[in-house]
PDB file with SEQRES, HELIX, SHEET and CRYST1 records, atoms N, CA, C and O in Angstrom:
SEQRES   1 A   82  LYS VAL GLY PHE ALA ALA GLY LYS LYS LEU GLY CYS ALA          
SEQRES   2 A   82  ALA VAL ARG SER ARG THR LYS ARG LEU LEU ARG GLU ALA          
SEQRES   3 A   82  TYR ARG HIS MET GLN HIS GLU LEU ARG THR ASP VAL GLY          
SEQRES   4 A   82  ILE LEU LEU ILE GLY ARG ALA GLY LEU ALA ALA GLY LYS          
SEQRES   5 A   82  MET GLN ASP ALA ALA VAL GLU LEU ARG SER LEU ALA ARG          
SEQRES   6 A   82  ARG ALA LYS ILE PHE ALA ASP GLY GLY THR PRO HIS ARG          
SEQRES   7 A   82  THR GLY GLU GLN                                              
HELIX    1 AA1 LYS A    8  LEU A   10  5                                   3    
HELIX    2 AA2 ALA A   13  MET A   30  1                                  18    
HELIX    3 AA3 GLN A   31  GLU A   33  5                                   3    
HELIX    4 AA4 MET A   53  ALA A   67  1                                  15    
SHEET    1 AA1 2 VAL A   2  ALA A   5  0                                        
SHEET    2 AA1 2 ILE A  40  ILE A  43  1                                        
CRYST1    1.000    1.000    1.000  90.00  90.00  90.00 P 1           1          
ATOM      1  N   LYS A   1       0.748   1.772 -13.342  1.00  0.00           N  
ATOM      2  CA  LYS A   1       1.350   2.932 -12.741  1.00  0.00           C  
ATOM      3  C   LYS A   1       0.754   3.137 -11.337  1.00  0.00           C  
ATOM      4  O   LYS A   1      -0.381   2.745 -11.068  1.00  0.00           O  
ATOM      5  N   VAL A   2       1.526   3.743 -10.472  1.00  0.00           N  
ATOM      6  CA  VAL A   2       1.107   4.006  -9.125  1.00  0.00           C  
ATOM      7  C   VAL A   2       1.464   5.462  -8.708  1.00  0.00           C  
ATOM      8  O   VAL A   2       2.497   5.983  -9.129  1.00  0.00           O  
ATOM      9  N   GLY A   3       0.650   6.084  -7.922  1.00  0.00           N  
ATOM     10  CA  GLY A   3       0.918   7.395  -7.408  1.00  0.00           C  
ATOM     11  C   GLY A   3       0.709   7.412  -5.922  1.00  0.00           C  
ATOM     12  O   GLY A   3      -0.073   6.625  -5.390  1.00  0.00           O  
ATOM     13  N   PHE A   4       1.400   8.302  -5.244  1.00  0.00           N  
ATOM     14  CA  PHE A   4       1.287   8.440  -3.758  1.00  0.00           C  
ATOM     15  C   PHE A   4       0.983   9.890  -3.485  1.00  0.00           C  
ATOM     16  O   PHE A   4       1.586  10.776  -4.090  1.00  0.00           O  
ATOM     17  N   ALA A   5       0.050  10.148  -2.579  1.00  0.00           N  
ATOM     18  CA  ALA A   5      -0.359  11.501  -2.225  1.00  0.00           C  
ATOM     19  C   ALA A   5      -0.634  11.608  -0.720  1.00  0.00           C  
ATOM     20  O   ALA A   5      -1.050  10.660  -0.055  1.00  0.00           O  
ATOM     21  N   ALA A   6      -0.368  12.854  -0.217  1.00  0.00           N  
ATOM     22  CA  ALA A   6      -0.688  13.178   1.138  1.00  0.00           C  
ATOM     23  C   ALA A   6      -1.006  14.628   1.211  1.00  0.00           C  
ATOM     24  O   ALA A   6      -0.110  15.441   0.986  1.00  0.00           O  
ATOM     25  N   GLY A   7      -2.200  15.014   1.506  1.00  0.00           N  
ATOM     26  CA  GLY A   7      -2.595  16.387   1.468  1.00  0.00           C  
ATOM     27  C   GLY A   7      -2.104  17.176   2.678  1.00  0.00           C  
ATOM     28  O   GLY A   7      -1.684  16.606   3.685  1.00  0.00           O  
ATOM     29  N   LYS A   8      -2.167  18.512   2.554  1.00  0.00           N  
ATOM     30  CA  LYS A   8      -1.626  19.388   3.609  1.00  0.00           C  
ATOM     31  C   LYS A   8      -2.477  19.243   4.923  1.00  0.00           C  
ATOM     32  O   LYS A   8      -1.960  19.534   6.002  1.00  0.00           O  
ATOM     33  N   LYS A   9      -3.705  18.820   4.851  1.00  0.00           N  
ATOM     34  CA  LYS A   9      -4.543  18.632   6.040  1.00  0.00           C  
ATOM     35  C   LYS A   9      -3.961  17.571   6.919  1.00  0.00           C  
ATOM     36  O   LYS A   9      -4.305  17.480   8.098  1.00  0.00           O  
ATOM     37  N   LEU A  10      -3.075  16.754   6.365  1.00  0.00           N  
ATOM     38  CA  LEU A  10      -2.529  15.655   7.103  1.00  0.00           C  
ATOM     39  C   LEU A  10      -1.530  16.159   8.201  1.00  0.00           C  
ATOM     40  O   LEU A  10      -1.444  15.573   9.281  1.00  0.00           O  
ATOM     41  N   GLY A  11      -0.815  17.207   7.909  1.00  0.00           N  
ATOM     42  CA  GLY A  11       0.110  17.741   8.870  1.00  0.00           C  
ATOM     43  C   GLY A  11       1.268  18.447   8.167  1.00  0.00           C  
ATOM     44  O   GLY A  11       1.187  18.837   7.002  1.00  0.00           O  
ATOM     45  N   CYS A  12       2.358  18.590   8.943  1.00  0.00           N  
ATOM     46  CA  CYS A  12       3.521  19.232   8.435  1.00  0.00           C  
ATOM     47  C   CYS A  12       4.232  18.356   7.359  1.00  0.00           C  
ATOM     48  O   CYS A  12       3.891  17.183   7.206  1.00  0.00           O  
ATOM     49  N   ALA A  13       5.195  18.909   6.636  1.00  0.00           N  
ATOM     50  CA  ALA A  13       5.908  18.223   5.662  1.00  0.00           C  
ATOM     51  C   ALA A  13       6.486  16.880   6.123  1.00  0.00           C  
ATOM     52  O   ALA A  13       6.451  15.894   5.387  1.00  0.00           O  
ATOM     53  N   ALA A  14       7.010  16.856   7.332  1.00  0.00           N  
ATOM     54  CA  ALA A  14       7.651  15.637   7.845  1.00  0.00           C  
ATOM     55  C   ALA A  14       6.580  14.488   7.901  1.00  0.00           C  
ATOM     56  O   ALA A  14       6.850  13.354   7.508  1.00  0.00           O  
ATOM     57  N   VAL A  15       5.390  14.825   8.393  1.00  0.00           N  
ATOM     58  CA  VAL A  15       4.280  13.890   8.508  1.00  0.00           C  
ATOM     59  C   VAL A  15       3.852  13.370   7.126  1.00  0.00           C  
ATOM     60  O   VAL A  15       3.690  12.169   6.910  1.00  0.00           O  
ATOM     61  N   ARG A  16       3.676  14.334   6.198  1.00  0.00           N  
ATOM     62  CA  ARG A  16       3.342  13.957   4.857  1.00  0.00           C  
ATOM     63  C   ARG A  16       4.383  13.083   4.201  1.00  0.00           C  
ATOM     64  O   ARG A  16       4.043  12.100   3.542  1.00  0.00           O  
ATOM     65  N   SER A  17       5.616  13.416   4.368  1.00  0.00           N  
ATOM     66  CA  SER A  17       6.687  12.577   3.802  1.00  0.00           C  
ATOM     67  C   SER A  17       6.722  11.210   4.394  1.00  0.00           C  
ATOM     68  O   SER A  17       6.896  10.242   3.653  1.00  0.00           O  
ATOM     69  N   ARG A  18       6.567  11.063   5.698  1.00  0.00           N  
ATOM     70  CA  ARG A  18       6.599   9.741   6.375  1.00  0.00           C  
ATOM     71  C   ARG A  18       5.385   8.980   5.848  1.00  0.00           C  
ATOM     72  O   ARG A  18       5.524   7.790   5.568  1.00  0.00           O  
ATOM     73  N   THR A  19       4.246   9.561   5.698  1.00  0.00           N  
ATOM     74  CA  THR A  19       3.041   8.879   5.192  1.00  0.00           C  
ATOM     75  C   THR A  19       3.323   8.338   3.814  1.00  0.00           C  
ATOM     76  O   THR A  19       3.038   7.172   3.542  1.00  0.00           O  
ATOM     77  N   LYS A  20       3.887   9.168   2.920  1.00  0.00           N  
ATOM     78  CA  LYS A  20       4.160   8.660   1.560  1.00  0.00           C  
ATOM     79  C   LYS A  20       5.262   7.595   1.532  1.00  0.00           C  
ATOM     80  O   LYS A  20       5.242   6.663   0.728  1.00  0.00           O  
ATOM     81  N   ARG A  21       6.204   7.771   2.425  1.00  0.00           N  
ATOM     82  CA  ARG A  21       7.314   6.716   2.540  1.00  0.00           C  
ATOM     83  C   ARG A  21       6.701   5.408   2.981  1.00  0.00           C  
ATOM     84  O   ARG A  21       7.031   4.370   2.407  1.00  0.00           O  
ATOM     85  N   LEU A  22       5.826   5.402   3.971  1.00  0.00           N  
ATOM     86  CA  LEU A  22       5.137   4.157   4.411  1.00  0.00           C  
ATOM     87  C   LEU A  22       4.355   3.497   3.280  1.00  0.00           C  
ATOM     88  O   LEU A  22       4.442   2.288   3.067  1.00  0.00           O  
ATOM     89  N   LEU A  23       3.612   4.293   2.579  1.00  0.00           N  
ATOM     90  CA  LEU A  23       2.868   3.765   1.423  1.00  0.00           C  
ATOM     91  C   LEU A  23       3.745   3.232   0.385  1.00  0.00           C  
ATOM     92  O   LEU A  23       3.478   2.142  -0.122  1.00  0.00           O  
ATOM     93  N   ARG A  24       4.775   3.906   0.021  1.00  0.00           N  
ATOM     94  CA  ARG A  24       5.725   3.398  -0.995  1.00  0.00           C  
ATOM     95  C   ARG A  24       6.345   2.061  -0.593  1.00  0.00           C  
ATOM     96  O   ARG A  24       6.440   1.137  -1.401  1.00  0.00           O  
ATOM     97  N   GLU A  25       6.768   1.975   0.677  1.00  0.00           N  
ATOM     98  CA  GLU A  25       7.389   0.712   1.138  1.00  0.00           C  
ATOM     99  C   GLU A  25       6.393  -0.410   1.123  1.00  0.00           C  
ATOM    100  O   GLU A  25       6.708  -1.500   0.646  1.00  0.00           O  
ATOM    101  N   ALA A  26       5.187  -0.185   1.633  1.00  0.00           N  
ATOM    102  CA  ALA A  26       4.157  -1.232   1.662  1.00  0.00           C  
ATOM    103  C   ALA A  26       3.851  -1.679   0.218  1.00  0.00           C  
ATOM    104  O   ALA A  26       3.698  -2.875  -0.029  1.00  0.00           O  
ATOM    105  N   TYR A  27       3.760  -0.731  -0.742  1.00  0.00           N  
ATOM    106  CA  TYR A  27       3.495  -1.089  -2.121  1.00  0.00           C  
ATOM    107  C   TYR A  27       4.651  -1.854  -2.706  1.00  0.00           C  
ATOM    108  O   TYR A  27       4.438  -2.808  -3.455  1.00  0.00           O  
ATOM    109  N   ARG A  28       5.879  -1.465  -2.389  1.00  0.00           N  
ATOM    110  CA  ARG A  28       7.064  -2.107  -2.913  1.00  0.00           C  
ATOM    111  C   ARG A  28       7.099  -3.571  -2.554  1.00  0.00           C  
ATOM    112  O   ARG A  28       7.558  -4.387  -3.354  1.00  0.00           O  
ATOM    113  N   HIS A  29       6.626  -3.931  -1.370  1.00  0.00           N  
ATOM    114  CA  HIS A  29       6.691  -5.265  -0.915  1.00  0.00           C  
ATOM    115  C   HIS A  29       5.670  -6.202  -1.575  1.00  0.00           C  
ATOM    116  O   HIS A  29       5.854  -7.418  -1.613  1.00  0.00           O  
ATOM    117  N   MET A  30       4.572  -5.593  -2.101  1.00  0.00           N  
ATOM    118  CA  MET A  30       3.517  -6.423  -2.729  1.00  0.00           C  
ATOM    119  C   MET A  30       3.272  -6.098  -4.211  1.00  0.00           C  
ATOM    120  O   MET A  30       2.328  -6.616  -4.808  1.00  0.00           O  
ATOM    121  N   GLN A  31       4.118  -5.243  -4.804  1.00  0.00           N  
ATOM    122  CA  GLN A  31       3.903  -4.900  -6.172  1.00  0.00           C  
ATOM    123  C   GLN A  31       3.889  -6.026  -7.185  1.00  0.00           C  
ATOM    124  O   GLN A  31       3.195  -5.948  -8.199  1.00  0.00           O  
ATOM    125  N   HIS A  32       4.633  -7.048  -6.920  1.00  0.00           N  
ATOM    126  CA  HIS A  32       4.710  -8.172  -7.820  1.00  0.00           C  
ATOM    127  C   HIS A  32       3.446  -9.096  -7.733  1.00  0.00           C  
ATOM    128  O   HIS A  32       3.266  -9.996  -8.553  1.00  0.00           O  
ATOM    129  N   GLU A  33       2.608  -8.845  -6.740  1.00  0.00           N  
ATOM    130  CA  GLU A  33       1.382  -9.614  -6.602  1.00  0.00           C  
ATOM    131  C   GLU A  33       0.214  -8.927  -7.273  1.00  0.00           C  
ATOM    132  O   GLU A  33      -0.843  -9.535  -7.445  1.00  0.00           O  
ATOM    133  N   LEU A  34       0.387  -7.634  -7.669  1.00  0.00           N  
ATOM    134  CA  LEU A  34      -0.723  -6.841  -8.170  1.00  0.00           C  
ATOM    135  C   LEU A  34      -0.783  -6.898  -9.737  1.00  0.00           C  
ATOM    136  O   LEU A  34       0.224  -7.089 -10.420  1.00  0.00           O  
ATOM    137  N   ARG A  35      -2.012  -6.720 -10.241  1.00  0.00           N  
ATOM    138  CA  ARG A  35      -2.156  -6.636 -11.688  1.00  0.00           C  
ATOM    139  C   ARG A  35      -1.415  -5.401 -12.222  1.00  0.00           C  
ATOM    140  O   ARG A  35      -1.272  -4.377 -11.553  1.00  0.00           O  
ATOM    141  N   THR A  36      -0.950  -5.566 -13.482  1.00  0.00           N  
ATOM    142  CA  THR A  36      -0.223  -4.490 -14.102  1.00  0.00           C  
ATOM    143  C   THR A  36      -1.074  -3.636 -15.005  1.00  0.00           C  
ATOM    144  O   THR A  36      -0.599  -2.624 -15.519  1.00  0.00           O  
ATOM    145  N   ASP A  37      -2.323  -4.015 -15.215  1.00  0.00           N  
ATOM    146  CA  ASP A  37      -3.182  -3.229 -16.161  1.00  0.00           C  
ATOM    147  C   ASP A  37      -4.021  -2.192 -15.426  1.00  0.00           C  
ATOM    148  O   ASP A  37      -4.919  -1.614 -16.040  1.00  0.00           O  
ATOM    149  N   VAL A  38      -3.784  -1.932 -14.176  1.00  0.00           N  
ATOM    150  CA  VAL A  38      -4.580  -0.919 -13.438  1.00  0.00           C  
ATOM    151  C   VAL A  38      -3.677   0.190 -12.930  1.00  0.00           C  
ATOM    152  O   VAL A  38      -2.500  -0.034 -12.645  1.00  0.00           O  
ATOM    153  N   GLY A  39      -4.242   1.400 -12.817  1.00  0.00           N  
ATOM    154  CA  GLY A  39      -3.508   2.473 -12.186  1.00  0.00           C  
ATOM    155  C   GLY A  39      -3.981   2.581 -10.768  1.00  0.00           C  
ATOM    156  O   GLY A  39      -5.167   2.402 -10.491  1.00  0.00           O  
ATOM    157  N   ILE A  40      -3.055   2.878  -9.844  1.00  0.00           N  
ATOM    158  CA  ILE A  40      -3.349   2.929  -8.413  1.00  0.00           C  
ATOM    159  C   ILE A  40      -2.931   4.302  -7.864  1.00  0.00           C  
ATOM    160  O   ILE A  40      -1.821   4.761  -8.133  1.00  0.00           O  
ATOM    161  N   LEU A  41      -3.762   4.919  -7.143  1.00  0.00           N  
ATOM    162  CA  LEU A  41      -3.458   6.145  -6.432  1.00  0.00           C  
ATOM    163  C   LEU A  41      -3.653   5.902  -4.951  1.00  0.00           C  
ATOM    164  O   LEU A  41      -4.777   5.662  -4.511  1.00  0.00           O  
ATOM    165  N   LEU A  42      -2.580   5.959  -4.167  1.00  0.00           N  
ATOM    166  CA  LEU A  42      -2.644   5.657  -2.735  1.00  0.00           C  
ATOM    167  C   LEU A  42      -2.576   7.067  -2.029  1.00  0.00           C  
ATOM    168  O   LEU A  42      -1.618   7.828  -2.162  1.00  0.00           O  
ATOM    169  N   ILE A  43      -3.623   7.319  -1.312  1.00  0.00           N  
ATOM    170  CA  ILE A  43      -3.670   8.606  -0.581  1.00  0.00           C  
ATOM    171  C   ILE A  43      -3.586   8.362   0.906  1.00  0.00           C  
ATOM    172  O   ILE A  43      -4.369   7.607   1.482  1.00  0.00           O  
ATOM    173  N   GLY A  44      -2.584   9.042   1.535  1.00  0.00           N  
ATOM    174  CA  GLY A  44      -2.381   8.853   2.953  1.00  0.00           C  
ATOM    175  C   GLY A  44      -3.498   9.521   3.779  1.00  0.00           C  
ATOM    176  O   GLY A  44      -3.967  10.607   3.439  1.00  0.00           O  
ATOM    177  N   ARG A  45      -3.897   8.876   4.830  1.00  0.00           N  
ATOM    178  CA  ARG A  45      -4.900   9.388   5.694  1.00  0.00           C  
ATOM    179  C   ARG A  45      -4.352   9.599   7.107  1.00  0.00           C  
ATOM    180  O   ARG A  45      -3.271   9.112   7.437  1.00  0.00           O  
ATOM    181  N   ALA A  46      -5.087  10.314   7.923  1.00  0.00           N  
ATOM    182  CA  ALA A  46      -4.639  10.673   9.268  1.00  0.00           C  
ATOM    183  C   ALA A  46      -4.402   9.406  10.075  1.00  0.00           C  
ATOM    184  O   ALA A  46      -5.199   8.469  10.033  1.00  0.00           O  
ATOM    185  N   GLY A  47      -3.297   9.390  10.807  1.00  0.00           N  
ATOM    186  CA  GLY A  47      -2.977   8.332  11.734  1.00  0.00           C  
ATOM    187  C   GLY A  47      -1.988   7.347  11.098  1.00  0.00           C  
ATOM    188  O   GLY A  47      -1.335   6.595  11.822  1.00  0.00           O  
ATOM    189  N   LEU A  48      -1.863   7.331   9.796  1.00  0.00           N  
ATOM    190  CA  LEU A  48      -0.902   6.400   9.174  1.00  0.00           C  
ATOM    191  C   LEU A  48       0.558   6.694   9.545  1.00  0.00           C  
ATOM    192  O   LEU A  48       1.317   5.766   9.825  1.00  0.00           O  
ATOM    193  N   ALA A  49       0.949   7.938   9.550  1.00  0.00           N  
ATOM    194  CA  ALA A  49       2.334   8.354   9.935  1.00  0.00           C  
ATOM    195  C   ALA A  49       2.686   7.850  11.365  1.00  0.00           C  
ATOM    196  O   ALA A  49       3.848   7.578  11.668  1.00  0.00           O  
ATOM    197  N   ALA A  50       1.673   7.739  12.208  1.00  0.00           N  
ATOM    198  CA  ALA A  50       1.980   7.364  13.605  1.00  0.00           C  
ATOM    199  C   ALA A  50       2.195   5.822  13.703  1.00  0.00           C  
ATOM    200  O   ALA A  50       2.758   5.336  14.684  1.00  0.00           O  
ATOM    201  N   GLY A  51       1.756   5.098  12.714  1.00  0.00           N  
ATOM    202  CA  GLY A  51       1.839   3.678  12.693  1.00  0.00           C  
ATOM    203  C   GLY A  51       3.191   3.117  12.156  1.00  0.00           C  
ATOM    204  O   GLY A  51       4.156   3.839  11.905  1.00  0.00           O  
ATOM    205  N   LYS A  52       3.172   1.813  12.006  1.00  0.00           N  
ATOM    206  CA  LYS A  52       4.403   1.165  11.536  1.00  0.00           C  
ATOM    207  C   LYS A  52       4.148   0.711  10.067  1.00  0.00           C  
ATOM    208  O   LYS A  52       3.023   0.744   9.569  1.00  0.00           O  
ATOM    209  N   MET A  53       5.227   0.297   9.420  1.00  0.00           N  
ATOM    210  CA  MET A  53       5.138  -0.127   7.971  1.00  0.00           C  
ATOM    211  C   MET A  53       4.241  -1.362   7.928  1.00  0.00           C  
ATOM    212  O   MET A  53       3.473  -1.507   6.976  1.00  0.00           O  
ATOM    213  N   GLN A  54       4.302  -2.267   8.924  1.00  0.00           N  
ATOM    214  CA  GLN A  54       3.505  -3.456   8.899  1.00  0.00           C  
ATOM    215  C   GLN A  54       1.980  -3.083   8.908  1.00  0.00           C  
ATOM    216  O   GLN A  54       1.182  -3.741   8.241  1.00  0.00           O  
ATOM    217  N   ASP A  55       1.616  -2.078   9.631  1.00  0.00           N  
ATOM    218  CA  ASP A  55       0.228  -1.615   9.633  1.00  0.00           C  
ATOM    219  C   ASP A  55      -0.199  -1.142   8.242  1.00  0.00           C  
ATOM    220  O   ASP A  55      -1.298  -1.445   7.778  1.00  0.00           O  
ATOM    221  N   ALA A  56       0.677  -0.407   7.599  1.00  0.00           N  
ATOM    222  CA  ALA A  56       0.377   0.107   6.261  1.00  0.00           C  
ATOM    223  C   ALA A  56       0.272  -1.014   5.267  1.00  0.00           C  
ATOM    224  O   ALA A  56      -0.559  -0.960   4.360  1.00  0.00           O  
ATOM    225  N   ALA A  57       1.126  -2.068   5.420  1.00  0.00           N  
ATOM    226  CA  ALA A  57       1.115  -3.205   4.529  1.00  0.00           C  
ATOM    227  C   ALA A  57      -0.158  -4.006   4.729  1.00  0.00           C  
ATOM    228  O   ALA A  57      -0.740  -4.469   3.747  1.00  0.00           O  
ATOM    229  N   VAL A  58      -0.602  -4.185   5.931  1.00  0.00           N  
ATOM    230  CA  VAL A  58      -1.851  -4.894   6.223  1.00  0.00           C  
ATOM    231  C   VAL A  58      -3.055  -4.164   5.608  1.00  0.00           C  
ATOM    232  O   VAL A  58      -3.928  -4.785   5.002  1.00  0.00           O  
ATOM    233  N   GLU A  59      -3.081  -2.907   5.768  1.00  0.00           N  
ATOM    234  CA  GLU A  59      -4.198  -2.115   5.245  1.00  0.00           C  
ATOM    235  C   GLU A  59      -4.151  -2.146   3.683  1.00  0.00           C  
ATOM    236  O   GLU A  59      -5.186  -2.314   3.039  1.00  0.00           O  
ATOM    237  N   LEU A  60      -3.013  -1.991   3.124  1.00  0.00           N  
ATOM    238  CA  LEU A  60      -2.906  -2.022   1.672  1.00  0.00           C  
ATOM    239  C   LEU A  60      -3.324  -3.355   1.083  1.00  0.00           C  
ATOM    240  O   LEU A  60      -3.997  -3.413   0.054  1.00  0.00           O  
ATOM    241  N   ARG A  61      -2.909  -4.440   1.759  1.00  0.00           N  
ATOM    242  CA  ARG A  61      -3.325  -5.817   1.334  1.00  0.00           C  
ATOM    243  C   ARG A  61      -4.842  -5.974   1.371  1.00  0.00           C  
ATOM    244  O   ARG A  61      -5.447  -6.564   0.476  1.00  0.00           O  
ATOM    245  N   SER A  62      -5.440  -5.427   2.433  1.00  0.00           N  
ATOM    246  CA  SER A  62      -6.903  -5.448   2.609  1.00  0.00           C  
ATOM    247  C   SER A  62      -7.582  -4.709   1.479  1.00  0.00           C  
ATOM    248  O   SER A  62      -8.542  -5.204   0.889  1.00  0.00           O  
ATOM    249  N   LEU A  63      -7.079  -3.517   1.177  1.00  0.00           N  
ATOM    250  CA  LEU A  63      -7.676  -2.667   0.140  1.00  0.00           C  
ATOM    251  C   LEU A  63      -7.528  -3.345  -1.233  1.00  0.00           C  
ATOM    252  O   LEU A  63      -8.456  -3.327  -2.041  1.00  0.00           O  
ATOM    253  N   ALA A  64      -6.355  -3.941  -1.488  1.00  0.00           N  
ATOM    254  CA  ALA A  64      -6.154  -4.616  -2.745  1.00  0.00           C  
ATOM    255  C   ALA A  64      -7.041  -5.813  -2.881  1.00  0.00           C  
ATOM    256  O   ALA A  64      -7.483  -6.094  -3.995  1.00  0.00           O  
ATOM    257  N   ARG A  65      -7.324  -6.510  -1.878  1.00  0.00           N  
ATOM    258  CA  ARG A  65      -8.226  -7.659  -1.872  1.00  0.00           C  
ATOM    259  C   ARG A  65      -9.658  -7.158  -2.198  1.00  0.00           C  
ATOM    260  O   ARG A  65     -10.355  -7.767  -3.009  1.00  0.00           O  
ATOM    261  N   ARG A  66     -10.092  -6.041  -1.558  1.00  0.00           N  
ATOM    262  CA  ARG A  66     -11.412  -5.521  -1.776  1.00  0.00           C  
ATOM    263  C   ARG A  66     -11.556  -5.003  -3.219  1.00  0.00           C  
ATOM    264  O   ARG A  66     -12.612  -5.149  -3.833  1.00  0.00           O  
ATOM    265  N   ALA A  67     -10.496  -4.405  -3.743  1.00  0.00           N  
ATOM    266  CA  ALA A  67     -10.540  -3.837  -5.109  1.00  0.00           C  
ATOM    267  C   ALA A  67     -10.309  -4.941  -6.180  1.00  0.00           C  
ATOM    268  O   ALA A  67     -10.439  -4.685  -7.377  1.00  0.00           O  
ATOM    269  N   LYS A  68      -9.965  -6.172  -5.725  1.00  0.00           N  
ATOM    270  CA  LYS A  68      -9.720  -7.194  -6.672  1.00  0.00           C  
ATOM    271  C   LYS A  68      -8.649  -6.920  -7.635  1.00  0.00           C  
ATOM    272  O   LYS A  68      -8.838  -7.128  -8.834  1.00  0.00           O  
ATOM    273  N   ILE A  69      -7.513  -6.457  -7.179  1.00  0.00           N  
ATOM    274  CA  ILE A  69      -6.419  -6.105  -8.096  1.00  0.00           C  
ATOM    275  C   ILE A  69      -5.197  -7.035  -7.926  1.00  0.00           C  
ATOM    276  O   ILE A  69      -4.110  -6.724  -8.413  1.00  0.00           O  
ATOM    277  N   PHE A  70      -5.375  -8.133  -7.261  1.00  0.00           N  
ATOM    278  CA  PHE A  70      -4.299  -9.126  -7.240  1.00  0.00           C  
ATOM    279  C   PHE A  70      -4.221  -9.848  -8.530  1.00  0.00           C  
ATOM    280  O   PHE A  70      -5.248 -10.176  -9.123  1.00  0.00           O  
ATOM    281  N   ALA A  71      -3.018 -10.112  -8.990  1.00  0.00           N  
ATOM    282  CA  ALA A  71      -2.768 -10.722 -10.287  1.00  0.00           C  
ATOM    283  C   ALA A  71      -3.457 -12.033 -10.473  1.00  0.00           C  
ATOM    284  O   ALA A  71      -3.865 -12.348 -11.591  1.00  0.00           O  
ATOM    285  N   ASP A  72      -3.615 -12.841  -9.404  1.00  0.00           N  
ATOM    286  CA  ASP A  72      -4.176 -14.170  -9.523  1.00  0.00           C  
ATOM    287  C   ASP A  72      -5.654 -14.213  -9.213  1.00  0.00           C  
ATOM    288  O   ASP A  72      -6.204 -15.288  -8.974  1.00  0.00           O  
ATOM    289  N   GLY A  73      -6.284 -13.112  -9.212  1.00  0.00           N  
ATOM    290  CA  GLY A  73      -7.742 -13.025  -9.107  1.00  0.00           C  
ATOM    291  C   GLY A  73      -8.286 -12.704  -7.749  1.00  0.00           C  
ATOM    292  O   GLY A  73      -9.487 -12.834  -7.511  1.00  0.00           O  
ATOM    293  N   GLY A  74      -7.401 -12.274  -6.825  1.00  0.00           N  
ATOM    294  CA  GLY A  74      -7.935 -11.825  -5.555  1.00  0.00           C  
ATOM    295  C   GLY A  74      -7.319 -12.508  -4.319  1.00  0.00           C  
ATOM    296  O   GLY A  74      -7.628 -12.114  -3.195  1.00  0.00           O  
ATOM    297  N   THR A  75      -6.489 -13.483  -4.497  1.00  0.00           N  
ATOM    298  CA  THR A  75      -5.929 -14.087  -3.332  1.00  0.00           C  
ATOM    299  C   THR A  75      -4.466 -13.746  -3.271  1.00  0.00           C  
ATOM    300  O   THR A  75      -3.719 -14.110  -4.179  1.00  0.00           O  
ATOM    301  N   PRO A  76      -4.024 -13.060  -2.235  1.00  0.00           N  
ATOM    302  CA  PRO A  76      -2.628 -12.659  -2.124  1.00  0.00           C  
ATOM    303  C   PRO A  76      -1.753 -13.851  -1.714  1.00  0.00           C  
ATOM    304  O   PRO A  76      -2.177 -14.774  -1.020  1.00  0.00           O  
ATOM    305  N   HIS A  77      -0.509 -13.768  -2.188  1.00  0.00           N  
ATOM    306  CA  HIS A  77       0.509 -14.749  -1.823  1.00  0.00           C  
ATOM    307  C   HIS A  77       1.324 -14.157  -0.689  1.00  0.00           C  
ATOM    308  O   HIS A  77       1.875 -13.064  -0.820  1.00  0.00           O  
ATOM    309  N   ARG A  78       1.401 -14.869   0.417  1.00  0.00           N  
ATOM    310  CA  ARG A  78       2.206 -14.343   1.578  1.00  0.00           C  
ATOM    311  C   ARG A  78       3.563 -15.051   1.536  1.00  0.00           C  
ATOM    312  O   ARG A  78       3.624 -16.257   1.296  1.00  0.00           O  
ATOM    313  N   THR A  79       4.616 -14.332   1.760  1.00  0.00           N  
ATOM    314  CA  THR A  79       5.901 -15.014   1.737  1.00  0.00           C  
ATOM    315  C   THR A  79       6.012 -15.955   2.992  1.00  0.00           C  
ATOM    316  O   THR A  79       5.644 -15.628   4.120  1.00  0.00           O  
ATOM    317  N   GLY A  80       6.553 -17.136   2.658  1.00  0.00           N  
ATOM    318  CA  GLY A  80       6.706 -18.122   3.726  1.00  0.00           C  
ATOM    319  C   GLY A  80       5.573 -19.046   3.827  1.00  0.00           C  
ATOM    320  O   GLY A  80       5.667 -20.009   4.589  1.00  0.00           O  
ATOM    321  N   GLU A  81       4.456 -18.844   3.101  1.00  0.00           N  
ATOM    322  CA  GLU A  81       3.287 -19.725   3.209  1.00  0.00           C  
ATOM    323  C   GLU A  81       3.231 -20.551   1.889  1.00  0.00           C  
ATOM    324  O   GLU A  81       3.760 -20.164   0.848  1.00  0.00           O  
ATOM    325  N   GLN A  82       2.574 -21.670   2.014  1.00  0.00           N  
ATOM    326  CA  GLN A  82       2.432 -22.517   0.802  1.00  0.00           C  
ATOM    327  C   GLN A  82       0.938 -22.613   0.439  1.00  0.00           C  
ATOM    328  O   GLN A  82       0.581 -23.270  -0.538  1.00  0.00           O  
TER     329      GLN A  82                                                      
END                                                                             
């Protein structure tokens, strides 16, 4: 299971929504690479809404590597690489 959160300190509703949307999209692109036996809570932080989806994806990939939640033991598969 996965959850997405963005607190009111982050900004107005539009900023919070964009933050959660970026997190959801970044997760969607790599969900098949992650273990299914863990619960994940992704909390938006300041500055994320100003960035691009690629930035969120890079950060999420880095966090997943540190947390060792990749399905194959910690090494992510990148599309287009062998």
